[in-house]
Amino acid sequence: MATSPTDPEALATALQAAYVQTPVTLAQWLPILPVALCLGTGALLLILRERIRLQPFVAIGALFLLVLIDLALVAEVAAHGPLTVMMGRWVAPFGIAFSVDLTGALMALTAGVVALACGIYGLVDINTSGRRYGFYPMLMTLMAGVSGAFLTGDIFNLYVWFEVLLISSFGLLILGSEREQIDGALKYAVLNLIATTLFLITIGFLYAGFGTLNMADIARKADSLGKTMPLITLATLFSLAFLMKAAAFPLNFWLPAAYHTPRIVVGALFAALLTKVGIYSLIRVLVMLLPVEREVLSFPLAIIAALTMVLGAIGAIGQSDLRRLMGFIVIAGIGYMLAGIAIGAVQGVSAGLFYALQSMLSMAALYLATGLAGRIAGSYRLDAMGGIYAKAPGFAFVTLALFFAASGLPPFSGFWPKVMLLKAALDIGAWWLAAAILMSGFLITIALARVFLLAFWRSAPEATAEQTGPAPAPVTAPITASIFAPILGLAAIIVALGLFPERLVSLTQDAAVGLIDPRPYIHSVFPNEPPGPNSEADRPAAADPSQEPAP
């Protein structure tokens, strides 16, 4: 049995070991660099608030550097296992910890790519007024919150980073001060504040029972405390809070009511990142910290997943506004991720992670493509759109590829996680969940085929329907590189992941193994703990990710 962290001798030994006598390598700084970079750049942009022409280039340069740092972080964690950095002179489980495993590193990298694409797109989509009111500083602060949520090793600091990204998102949502934006922001704020409050209350209950907020410490204590604590209650409360933030059924009404109101680049950021932070938190808590309780909740989660994906797809078919339609596509995608969590095991969790990563890319690309389509057509309403293929055939071809990816059609990135989910569902006998996955994919295909036929393929109608929300400015000049390049770049990644999925499948399987068997994660925080079979210290050969980890 490990020595109690409250033992004075153990604390003295741990504190002595915490004094690093050797030079610190760059790799040891990687877990905190994304957050430090984003916060520092946000502060610099506030200093440069009078030089609004310079702000985009500073932010885009910082976001490019963020992607490089996240790439290095993924490579380091994939090669050597989880990394942990403790702030100040504190030792675990006390103090603030940044603990990064493969799941957090992959999510942070994908978020960085999305933010870079949106920063470039903002060169055109955000006007002088939007820059003056702080689009780029709020973008960097949002990325600090998102990166912090993916990289933190402390569940209270997960709440803190939620608050950081929410504060930034409120500012981004009302950028422009349109009446519809204020209305959408009110719905968004009320439900998210309720979810955040529930999250904080549940953290209080957890601390009262565990006496710690460090995730690694919670993971190693859960088995022993499960006999004396109502952990199923904690798991249910956490699930409710995160499902509200992820816009799962029946608490998803706020998303299509809010995400169509801001500037398109803001909608792309929200669709790609904010709901995925909720899904990531649910995976972290249920799969790694409370796995027994996840098993108990698996059937209700599967029902919620099926209803979310099917009703989201049906909602997309019924929409006449392209931005609202994309909101329902986001909701349907949440259902697939929840299905992976409900199925569990390596197959289900890895499929859910794969889908989450590709959904971050594809939803950002779809929202940005929606913005450009609205600019070309002069409207976001399907009954007023048309003729886009004749005006911009290259753009129409790229958008069609994005539609295929969102529908889960081969050979694009959305196909492989759906196949993995289908196999995992059938392996456990959940044929009804497999049927829901197929039905949702079919309905999404119909919804997006309708969009392509009405908005892209047919000739432009003569009359223009009345708009709601900020109307796009029709394109009167050739499509510029700054507005098309991010869409093309994201589409290229999506196609590449569809044609060559092996590496991402391998990484997500390794990430799922690390969540289900968190001993390497715990060892990175508590070096005296056994490292486990997936750490570099005890891994003579690569583990088979298709097999269940030993109990």
XYZ file of N, CA, C and O in Angstrom, residues 146-333:
752
model
N -9.732 27.047 -22.799
C -9.877 25.733 -23.437
C -8.627 24.887 -23.205
O -8.712 23.701 -22.825
N -7.457 25.465 -23.427
C -6.207 24.729 -23.222
C -6.046 24.326 -21.759
O -5.638 23.194 -21.460
N -6.370 25.237 -20.844
C -6.269 24.912 -19.433
C -7.183 23.773 -19.032
O -6.805 22.902 -18.239
N -8.399 23.742 -19.589
C -9.334 22.658 -19.273
C -8.797 21.313 -19.747
O -8.942 20.293 -19.057
N -8.168 21.286 -20.923
C -7.645 20.030 -21.463
C -6.374 19.565 -20.747
O -6.071 18.371 -20.747
N -5.631 20.488 -20.142
C -4.311 20.158 -19.607
C -4.253 20.107 -18.084
O -3.245 19.666 -17.537
N -5.289 20.557 -17.406
C -5.226 20.590 -15.951
C -5.303 19.193 -15.352
O -5.921 18.285 -15.926
N -4.687 19.046 -14.185
C -4.757 17.793 -13.450
C -5.540 17.918 -12.167
O -5.467 17.040 -11.304
N -6.300 18.984 -12.023
C -7.040 19.284 -10.806
C -8.484 19.586 -11.174
O -8.738 20.417 -12.057
N -9.426 18.937 -10.531
C -10.818 19.075 -10.959
C -11.398 20.445 -10.603
O -12.277 20.953 -11.307
N -10.898 21.080 -9.536
C -11.359 22.436 -9.260
C -10.823 23.406 -10.312
O -11.534 24.329 -10.724
N -9.589 23.216 -10.727
C -9.054 24.083 -11.774
C -9.711 23.830 -13.124
O -9.713 24.725 -13.979
N -10.281 22.630 -13.316
C -11.122 22.422 -14.488
C -12.302 23.380 -14.453
O -12.668 23.986 -15.478
N -12.901 23.540 -13.277
C -13.982 24.526 -13.107
C -13.480 25.943 -13.384
O -14.161 26.736 -14.044
N -12.282 26.270 -12.888
C -11.724 27.605 -13.092
C -11.547 27.893 -14.579
O -11.905 28.973 -15.075
N -11.004 26.924 -15.314
C -10.796 27.140 -16.742
C -12.118 27.191 -17.495
O -12.228 27.886 -18.513
N -13.124 26.470 -17.007
C -14.469 26.625 -17.562
C -14.926 28.074 -17.429
O -15.502 28.653 -18.370
N -14.698 28.652 -16.266
C -15.107 30.036 -16.041
C -14.356 30.990 -16.966
O -14.938 31.947 -17.503
N -13.070 30.760 -17.170
C -12.280 31.619 -18.056
C -12.835 31.584 -19.471
O -13.033 32.632 -20.114
N -13.105 30.383 -19.977
C -13.602 30.305 -21.355
C -15.029 30.823 -21.461
O -15.421 31.392 -22.499
N -15.827 30.668 -20.396
C -17.192 31.181 -20.445
C -17.219 32.705 -20.460
O -17.995 33.311 -21.205
N -16.380 33.331 -19.641
C -16.326 34.799 -19.631
C -15.938 35.321 -21.010
O -16.527 36.280 -21.529
N -14.949 34.698 -21.626
C -14.539 35.104 -22.972
C -15.653 34.859 -23.986
O -15.889 35.678 -24.881
N -16.344 33.729 -23.840
C -17.400 33.408 -24.805
C -18.565 34.379 -24.702
O -19.198 34.705 -25.721
N -18.873 34.875 -23.498
C -19.934 35.876 -23.372
C -19.587 37.129 -24.174
O -20.438 37.702 -24.864
N -18.329 37.569 -24.072
C -17.920 38.745 -24.830
C -17.964 38.517 -26.328
O -18.402 39.389 -27.089
N -17.513 37.354 -26.765
C -17.520 37.044 -28.196
C -18.943 36.917 -28.732
O -19.229 37.288 -29.878
N -19.843 36.385 -27.912
C -21.209 36.136 -28.366
C -21.953 37.423 -28.689
O -22.773 37.458 -29.619
N -21.691 38.493 -27.940
C -22.413 39.749 -28.155
C -21.591 40.745 -28.959
O -21.958 41.916 -29.035
N -20.513 40.290 -29.578
C -19.684 41.182 -30.383
C -20.494 41.673 -31.581
O -20.820 40.910 -32.495
N -20.847 42.927 -31.594
C -21.720 43.485 -32.615
C -22.958 44.123 -32.032
O -23.588 44.974 -32.659
N -23.356 43.661 -30.823
C -24.465 44.263 -30.065
C -25.783 44.273 -30.831
O -26.605 45.183 -30.667
N -26.013 43.256 -31.665
C -27.302 43.118 -32.330
C -28.335 42.595 -31.324
O -28.005 41.908 -30.354
N -29.604 42.908 -31.587
C -30.667 42.490 -30.672
C -30.731 40.964 -30.577
O -30.904 40.413 -29.481
N -30.587 40.279 -31.716
C -30.635 38.818 -31.718
C -29.463 38.228 -30.942
O -29.587 37.175 -30.329
N -28.323 38.909 -30.977
C -27.165 38.428 -30.244
C -27.404 38.516 -28.735
O -27.029 37.597 -27.987
N -28.001 39.591 -28.284
C -28.297 39.729 -26.859
C -29.272 38.648 -26.419
O -29.117 38.040 -25.349
N -30.278 38.377 -27.244
C -31.257 37.342 -26.918
C -30.593 35.968 -26.853
O -30.831 35.189 -25.922
N -29.751 35.657 -27.844
C -29.045 34.378 -27.839
C -28.084 34.268 -26.676
O -27.947 33.200 -26.066
N -27.410 35.377 -26.342
C -26.462 35.359 -25.229
C -27.165 35.113 -23.904
O -26.625 34.432 -23.020
N -28.383 35.630 -23.749
C -29.121 35.418 -22.507
C -29.432 33.934 -22.308
O -29.232 33.378 -21.218
N -29.909 33.261 -23.359
C -30.212 31.839 -23.258
C -28.944 31.031 -23.001
O -28.935 30.104 -22.184
N -27.897 31.396 -23.697
C -26.613 30.706 -23.531
C -26.081 30.884 -22.119
O -25.632 29.922 -21.476
N -26.155 32.108 -21.610
C -25.567 32.405 -20.303
C -26.340 31.737 -19.176
O -25.738 31.152 -18.264
N -27.664 31.787 -19.233
C -28.464 31.250 -18.133
C -28.207 29.758 -17.954
O -27.913 29.278 -16.852
N -28.297 28.992 -19.032
C -28.138 27.545 -18.879
C -26.709 27.179 -18.528
O -26.477 26.268 -17.723
N -25.731 27.869 -19.100
C -24.344 27.552 -18.772
C -24.000 27.925 -17.339
O -23.206 27.224 -16.688
N -24.583 29.006 -16.823
C -24.342 29.363 -15.428
C -24.989 28.361 -14.481
O -24.437 28.042 -13.411
N -26.149 27.838 -14.846
C -26.771 26.778 -14.040
C -25.874 25.545 -14.016
O -25.630 24.948 -12.959
N -25.367 25.156 -15.198
C -24.495 23.991 -15.270
C -23.210 24.208 -14.485
O -22.727 23.300 -13.784
N -22.651 25.407 -14.574
C -21.422 25.707 -13.851
C -21.645 25.678 -12.342
O -20.804 25.171 -11.577
N -22.779 26.207 -11.903
C -23.092 26.174 -10.472
C -23.243 24.740 -9.980
O -22.742 24.381 -8.896
N -23.933 23.908 -10.751
C -24.073 22.502 -10.389
C -22.715 21.812 -10.346
O -22.448 20.999 -9.448
N -21.857 22.138 -11.285
C -20.496 21.594 -11.311
C -19.745 21.964 -10.032
O -19.112 21.119 -9.386
N -19.833 23.221 -9.630
C -19.120 23.688 -8.438
C -19.659 23.020 -7.172
O -18.889 22.617 -6.289
N -20.969 22.886 -7.074
C -21.564 22.224 -5.912
C -21.097 20.775 -5.826
O -20.758 20.278 -4.742
N -21.052 20.103 -6.958
C -20.621 18.706 -6.977
C -19.152 18.584 -6.585
O -18.757 17.633 -5.911
N -18.331 19.539 -6.998
C -16.927 19.539 -6.577
C -16.831 19.652 -5.059
O -15.992 19.002 -4.419
N -17.703 20.461 -4.454
C -17.717 20.571 -2.996
C -18.036 19.244 -2.327
O -17.396 18.846 -1.346
N -19.038 18.544 -2.859
C -19.371 17.221 -2.327
C -18.192 16.262 -2.482
O -17.883 15.473 -1.585
N -17.551 16.319 -3.644
C -16.419 15.424 -3.893
C -15.281 15.693 -2.915
O -14.694 14.754 -2.361
N -14.978 16.955 -2.674
C -13.886 17.292 -1.754
C -14.219 16.864 -0.329
O -13.337 16.426 0.430
N -15.493 16.982 0.031
C -15.897 16.573 1.375
C -15.660 15.086 1.594
O -15.322 14.663 2.706
N -15.814 14.298 0.546
C -15.636 12.863 0.675
C -14.217 12.384 0.451
O -13.718 11.513 1.176
N -13.540 12.966 -0.532
C -12.201 12.498 -0.901
C -11.093 13.248 -0.176
O -9.986 12.729 -0.027
N -11.345 14.484 0.225
C -10.293 15.282 0.846
C -9.221 15.717 -0.125
O -8.122 16.117 0.292
N -9.499 15.678 -1.409
C -8.527 16.061 -2.440
C -9.278 16.458 -3.696
O -10.427 16.046 -3.910
N -8.637 17.271 -4.520
C -9.191 17.658 -5.820
C -8.268 17.277 -6.968
O -8.579 17.542 -8.124
N -7.132 16.680 -6.636
C -6.199 16.225 -7.662
C -6.770 14.990 -8.350
O -7.159 14.018 -7.695
N -6.839 15.014 -9.674
C -7.491 13.926 -10.396
C -6.790 12.588 -10.194
O -7.449 11.546 -10.055
N -5.465 12.592 -10.184
C -4.737 11.343 -9.980
C -5.020 10.779 -8.593
O -5.181 9.559 -8.420
N -5.101 11.649 -7.600
C -5.389 11.208 -6.244
C -6.814 10.678 -6.133
O -7.072 9.683 -5.437
N -7.757 11.330 -6.819
C -9.137 10.849 -6.841
C -9.207 9.473 -7.490
O -9.894 8.565 -6.998
N -8.481 9.293 -8.610
C -8.517 8.018 -9.323
C -8.007 6.869 -8.463
O -8.564 5.760 -8.490
N -6.984 7.115 -7.665
C -6.430 6.023 -6.870
C -7.219 5.783 -5.588
O -7.083 4.737 -4.959
N -8.067 6.735 -5.163
C -8.872 6.560 -3.958
C -10.284 6.078 -4.236
O -10.994 5.672 -3.310
N -10.729 6.131 -5.493
C -12.138 5.871 -5.801
C -12.570 4.465 -5.403
O -13.674 4.268 -4.884
N -11.719 3.465 -5.643
C -12.104 2.093 -5.329
C -12.360 1.907 -3.844
O -13.349 1.306 -3.430
N -11.473 2.426 -3.014
C -11.617 2.220 -1.571
C -12.758 3.039 -0.984
O -13.448 2.591 -0.059
N -12.991 4.244 -1.491
C -14.046 5.093 -0.950
C -15.419 4.757 -1.512
O -16.430 5.229 -0.981
N -15.449 3.969 -2.594
C -16.730 3.625 -3.192
C -17.638 2.832 -2.264
O -18.861 2.817 -2.437
N -17.054 2.175 -1.248
C -17.858 1.380 -0.316
C -18.502 2.231 0.766
O -19.452 1.796 1.421
N -17.996 3.432 0.972
C -18.510 4.281 2.050
C -19.126 5.583 1.551
O -19.737 6.299 2.338
N -18.963 5.906 0.279
C -19.494 7.157 -0.277
C -20.492 6.873 -1.386
O -20.337 5.894 -2.129
N -21.501 7.716 -1.541
C -22.454 7.554 -2.659
C -21.863 8.099 -3.968
O -22.283 9.145 -4.468
N -20.865 7.385 -4.485
C -20.188 7.886 -5.686
C -21.122 7.950 -6.890
O -20.895 8.754 -7.802
N -22.153 7.117 -6.923
C -23.086 7.166 -8.050
C -23.813 8.509 -8.075
O -24.125 9.047 -9.150
N -24.049 9.095 -6.893
C -24.672 10.421 -6.840
C -23.738 11.475 -7.421
O -24.155 12.347 -8.204
N -22.460 11.396 -7.036
C -21.474 12.331 -7.590
C -21.384 12.179 -9.108
O -21.353 13.172 -9.840
N -21.324 10.933 -9.585
C -21.223 10.699 -11.031
C -22.442 11.245 -11.764
O -22.323 11.813 -12.857
N -23.616 11.092 -11.165
C -24.842 11.588 -11.801
C -24.843 13.110 -11.867
O -25.221 13.697 -12.894
N -24.433 13.765 -10.783
C -24.401 15.229 -10.776
C -23.368 15.771 -11.761
O -23.638 16.740 -12.492
N -22.187 15.155 -11.788
C -21.184 15.565 -12.777
C -21.724 15.375 -14.193
O -21.547 16.243 -15.065
N -22.363 14.241 -14.424
C -22.885 13.949 -15.770
C -23.923 14.983 -16.178
O -23.920 15.468 -17.322
N -24.816 15.339 -15.248
C -25.843 16.326 -15.573
C -25.216 17.673 -15.926
O -25.608 18.317 -16.908
N -24.228 18.102 -15.150
C -23.578 19.391 -15.427
C -22.889 19.374 -16.785
O -23.025 20.322 -17.576
N -22.152 18.301 -17.087
C -21.405 18.254 -18.337
C -22.322 18.023 -19.540
O -22.036 18.512 -20.636
N -23.409 17.288 -19.343
C -24.359 17.093 -20.445
C -25.051 18.400 -20.807
O -25.354 18.647 -21.980
N -25.305 19.238 -19.811
C -25.876 20.557 -20.103
C -24.896 21.392 -20.920
O -25.283 22.061 -21.895
N -23.628 21.366 -20.555
C -22.627 22.130 -21.293
C -22.384 21.557 -22.687
O -22.044 22.302 -23.622
N -22.530 20.244 -22.830
C -22.305 19.613 -24.130
C -23.523 19.689 -25.046
O -23.444 19.266 -26.199
N -24.641 20.213 -24.551
C -25.876 20.348 -25.336
C -26.450 18.989 -25.734
O -26.840 18.770 -26.872
N -26.506 18.067 -24.766
C -27.120 16.766 -25.007
C -28.618 16.843 -24.718
O -29.078 17.679 -23.938
N -29.400 15.964 -25.345
C -30.845 15.900 -25.119
C -31.119 15.547 -23.657
O -30.431 14.698 -23.089
N -32.097 16.158 -23.006
C -33.058 17.160 -23.506
C -32.652 18.601 -23.179
O -33.491 19.489 -23.205
N -31.383 18.818 -22.855
C -30.907 20.139 -22.442
C -30.141 20.830 -23.561
O -29.204 21.573 -23.315
N -30.577 20.583 -24.798
C -29.844 21.120 -25.955
C -30.530 22.297 -26.616
O -30.040 22.789 -27.631
N -31.640 22.766 -26.072
C -32.417 23.800 -26.754
C -31.666 25.116 -26.853
O -31.929 25.931 -27.725
N -30.716 25.349 -25.938
C -30.018 26.627 -25.919
C -29.057 26.785 -27.090
O -28.784 27.905 -27.524
N -28.518 25.667 -27.602
C -27.465 25.783 -28.622
C -27.985 26.346 -29.943
O -27.435 27.338 -30.441
N -29.027 25.755 -30.566
C -29.498 26.360 -31.830
C -30.127 27.724 -31.637
O -30.255 28.494 -32.598
N -30.496 28.058 -30.399
C -31.053 29.391 -30.135
C -29.976 30.439 -29.968
O -30.273 31.643 -29.998
N -28.716 30.017 -29.786
C -27.641 30.971 -29.519
C -26.570 30.986 -30.596
O -26.041 32.051 -30.933
N -26.211 29.824 -31.163
C -25.040 29.747 -32.028
C -25.239 30.388 -33.397
O -24.262 30.593 -34.115
N -26.473 30.709 -33.772
C -26.688 31.346 -35.073
C -26.622 32.862 -34.990
O -26.664 33.539 -36.025
N -26.501 33.405 -33.766
C -26.579 34.864 -33.629
C -25.243 35.593 -33.758
O -25.230 36.731 -34.243
N -24.095 35.047 -33.323
C -22.852 35.832 -33.405
C -22.268 35.828 -34.811
O -22.833 35.249 -35.751
N -21.126 36.478 -34.972
C -20.394 36.399 -36.227
C -20.050 34.947 -36.519
O -19.874 34.132 -35.614
N -19.953 34.616 -37.783
C -19.735 33.228 -38.178
C -18.453 32.663 -37.574
O -18.416 31.507 -37.133
N -17.413 33.447 -37.517
C -16.157 32.934 -36.970
C -16.311 32.602 -35.485
O -15.721 31.630 -34.987
N -17.129 33.353 -34.775
C -17.407 33.052 -33.372
C -18.232 31.784 -33.259
O -17.974 30.920 -32.407
N -19.232 31.637 -34.134
C -20.014 30.406 -34.145
C -19.154 29.190 -34.424
O -19.359 28.118 -33.840
N -18.173 29.339 -35.304
C -17.266 28.228 -35.609
C -16.447 27.845 -34.384
O -16.262 26.654 -34.084
N -15.941 28.833 -33.662
C -15.194 28.555 -32.430
C -16.057 27.829 -31.416
O -15.638 26.834 -30.802
N -17.275 28.318 -31.226
C -18.161 27.707 -30.234
C -18.525 26.279 -30.626
O -18.486 25.369 -29.789
N -18.911 26.088 -31.893
C -19.332 24.758 -32.346
C -18.208 23.748 -32.244
O -18.432 22.571 -31.932
N -16.985 24.192 -32.499
C -15.852 23.269 -32.491
C -15.341 22.989 -31.092
O -14.919 21.859 -30.808
N -15.369 23.983 -30.197
C -14.618 23.873 -28.942
C -15.474 23.734 -27.692
O -15.198 22.875 -26.853
N -16.498 24.560 -27.536
C -17.135 24.663 -26.229
C -17.870 23.393 -25.827
O -17.732 22.916 -24.690
N -18.656 22.828 -26.728
C -19.345 21.585 -26.377
C -18.353 20.439 -26.180
O -18.606 19.524 -25.391
N -17.207 20.490 -26.862
C -16.219 19.412 -26.731
C -15.508 19.459 -25.384
O -15.059 18.423 -24.891
N -15.420 20.647 -24.781
C -14.866 20.716 -23.432
C -15.785 19.975 -22.462
O -15.331 19.280 -21.552
N -17.105 20.106 -22.653
C -18.047 19.356 -21.836
C -17.899 17.856 -22.023
O -17.916 17.085 -21.046
N -17.741 17.411 -23.275
C -17.554 15.983 -23.554
C -16.241 15.493 -22.958
O -16.174 14.407 -22.360
N -15.176 16.267 -23.117
C -13.886 15.889 -22.545
C -13.997 15.726 -21.028
O -13.464 14.764 -20.453
N -14.670 16.657 -20.367
C -14.814 16.588 -18.913
C -15.588 15.342 -18.509
O -15.266 14.684 -17.506
N -16.619 15.001 -19.277
C -17.400 13.799 -18.999
C -16.543 12.545 -19.151
O -16.612 11.625 -18.324
N -15.716 12.501 -20.199
C -14.814 11.360 -20.387
C -13.824 11.270 -19.225
O -13.591 10.193 -18.670
N -13.256 12.397 -18.854
C -12.247 12.399 -17.795
C -12.835 11.900 -16.476
O -12.223 11.092 -15.771
N -14.027 12.379 -16.131
C -14.615 12.031 -14.832
C -15.163 10.607 -14.831
O -14.880 9.823 -13.916
N -15.933 10.254 -15.852
C -16.595 8.952 -15.827
C -15.671 7.804 -16.202
O -15.735 6.727 -15.597
N -14.826 7.992 -17.193
C -13.984 6.889 -17.661
C -12.767 6.708 -16.765
O -12.411 5.579 -16.410
N -12.104 7.805 -16.373
C -10.866 7.674 -15.603
C -11.089 7.704 -14.095
O -10.516 6.896 -13.367
N -11.926 8.628 -13.616
C -12.053 8.804 -12.177
C -13.103 7.882 -11.553
O -12.889 7.353 -10.457
N -14.229 7.700 -12.211
C -15.340 6.931 -11.639
C -15.792 5.846 -12.612
O -16.944 5.846 -13.084
N -14.943 4.884 -12.947
C -15.299 3.895 -13.969
C -16.433 2.958 -13.558
O -17.237 2.543 -14.400
N -16.504 2.599 -12.285
C -17.587 1.729 -11.829
C -18.933 2.436 -11.978
O -19.925 1.835 -12.428
N -18.969 3.691 -11.638
C -20.211 4.465 -11.760
C -20.566 4.697 -13.228
O -21.754 4.765 -13.565
N -19.564 4.821 -14.093
C -19.851 4.923 -15.527
C -20.575 3.679 -16.020
O -21.507 3.768 -16.828
N -20.161 2.530 -15.521
C -20.820 1.288 -15.915
C -22.278 1.288 -15.489
O -23.158 0.865 -16.239
N -22.556 1.802 -14.293
C -23.937 1.866 -13.810
C -24.767 2.821 -14.669
O -25.948 2.559 -14.962
N -24.159 3.926 -15.078
C -24.871 4.944 -15.866
C -24.835 4.681 -17.364
O -25.359 5.499 -18.133
N -24.231 3.594 -17.797
C -24.017 3.370 -19.229
C -25.332 3.290 -20.007
O -25.438 3.843 -21.113
N -26.339 2.622 -19.445
C -27.603 2.501 -20.192
C -28.325 3.838 -20.334
O -28.738 4.204 -21.448
N -28.505 4.617 -19.239
C -29.102 5.956 -19.439
C -28.290 6.832 -20.393
O -28.870 7.567 -21.209
N -26.961 6.758 -20.334
C -26.137 7.543 -21.254
C -26.357 7.106 -22.690
O -26.377 7.933 -23.614
N -26.517 5.795 -22.902
C -26.751 5.298 -24.258
C -28.084 5.792 -24.797
O -28.200 6.153 -25.981
N -29.110 5.825 -23.945
C -30.412 6.340 -24.377
C -30.309 7.819 -24.734
O -30.819 8.277 -25.769
N -29.630 8.586 -23.872
C -29.432 10.016 -24.157
C -28.659 10.197 -25.454
O -28.968 11.081 -26.267
N -27.636 9.364 -25.672
C -26.843 9.451 -26.901
C -27.706 9.208 -28.124
O -27.641 9.946 -29.120
N -28.539 8.161 -28.087
C -29.385 7.835 -29.239
C -30.372 8.960 -29.527
O -30.573 9.354 -30.689
N -31.009 9.488 -28.483
C -31.975 10.573 -28.685
C -31.289 11.838 -29.186
O -31.831 12.555 -30.036
N -30.100 12.123 -28.671
C -29.380 13.325 -29.096
C -29.018 13.256 -30.563
O -29.233 14.219 -31.318
N -28.466 12.119 -31.001
C -28.026 12.041 -32.398
C -29.197 11.997 -33.375
O -29.147 12.623 -34.443
N -30.274 11.312 -33.022
C -31.412 11.194 -33.938
C -32.217 12.489 -33.987
O -32.546 12.998 -35.071
N -32.553 13.044 -32.819
C -33.347 14.270 -32.793
C -32.549 15.462 -33.327
O -33.123 16.380 -33.926
N -31.236 15.460 -33.115
C -30.418 16.506 -33.712
C -30.477 16.464 -35.231
O -30.595 17.506 -35.891
N -30.404 15.260 -35.797
C -30.477 15.116 -37.255
C -31.852 15.509 -37.776
O -31.974 16.158 -38.827
N -32.923 15.126 -37.058
C -34.276 15.516 -37.474
C -34.423 17.033 -37.421
O -35.025 17.656 -38.316
N -33.877 17.660 -36.376
C -33.931 19.112 -36.292
C -33.225 19.790 -37.448
O -33.676 20.829 -37.942
N -32.119 19.199 -37.912
C -31.392 19.775 -39.053
C -32.242 19.739 -40.312
O -32.229 20.688 -41.113
N -32.990 18.658 -40.502
C -33.836 18.558 -41.701
C -34.912 19.634 -41.700
O -35.297 20.156 -42.758
N -35.402 20.005 -40.531
C -36.504 20.949 -40.451
C -36.115 22.415 -40.492
O -36.996 23.276 -40.382
N -34.826 22.726 -40.662
C -34.377 24.113 -40.612
C -34.308 24.745 -41.996
O -33.925 24.096 -42.974
N -34.678 26.023 -42.065
C -34.554 26.777 -43.310
C -33.420 27.792 -43.258
O -33.048 28.358 -44.287
N -32.880 28.037 -42.067
C -31.735 28.923 -41.901
C -30.479 28.070 -41.788
O -30.404 27.169 -40.942
N -29.487 28.334 -42.615
C -28.300 27.487 -42.679
C -27.530 27.493 -41.367
O -26.962 26.473 -40.965
N -27.496 28.623 -40.663
C -26.768 28.673 -39.399
C -27.464 27.847 -38.319
O -26.807 27.141 -37.539
N -28.783 27.921 -38.253
C -29.517 27.082 -37.298
C -29.342 25.603 -37.634
O -29.224 24.763 -36.735
N -29.354 25.296 -38.912
C -29.167 23.909 -39.334
C -27.837 23.363 -38.828
O -27.766 22.229 -38.329
N -26.775 24.151 -38.940
C -25.463 23.699 -38.472
C -25.452 23.478 -36.961
O -24.753 22.600 -36.461
N -26.254 24.251 -36.228
C -26.358 24.036 -34.793
C -26.896 22.655 -34.463
O -26.429 21.990 -33.523
N -27.861 22.188 -35.231
C -28.408 20.849 -35.003
C -27.428 19.757 -35.436
O -27.431 18.663 -34.867
N -26.592 20.036 -36.415
C -25.545 19.081 -36.773
C -24.554 18.932 -35.617
O -24.080 17.826 -35.324
N -24.250 20.048 -34.943
C -23.388 19.981 -33.753
C -24.018 19.082 -32.701
O -23.357 18.214 -32.105
N -25.319 19.264 -32.449
C -26.013 18.466 -31.434
C -25.974 16.986 -31.795
O -25.705 16.133 -30.932
N -26.239 16.659 -33.063
C -26.213 15.254 -33.475
C -24.834 14.644 -33.228
O -24.728 13.482 -32.795
N -23.783 15.393 -33.493
C -22.434 14.882 -33.267
C -22.151 14.587 -31.814
O -21.411 13.636 -31.491
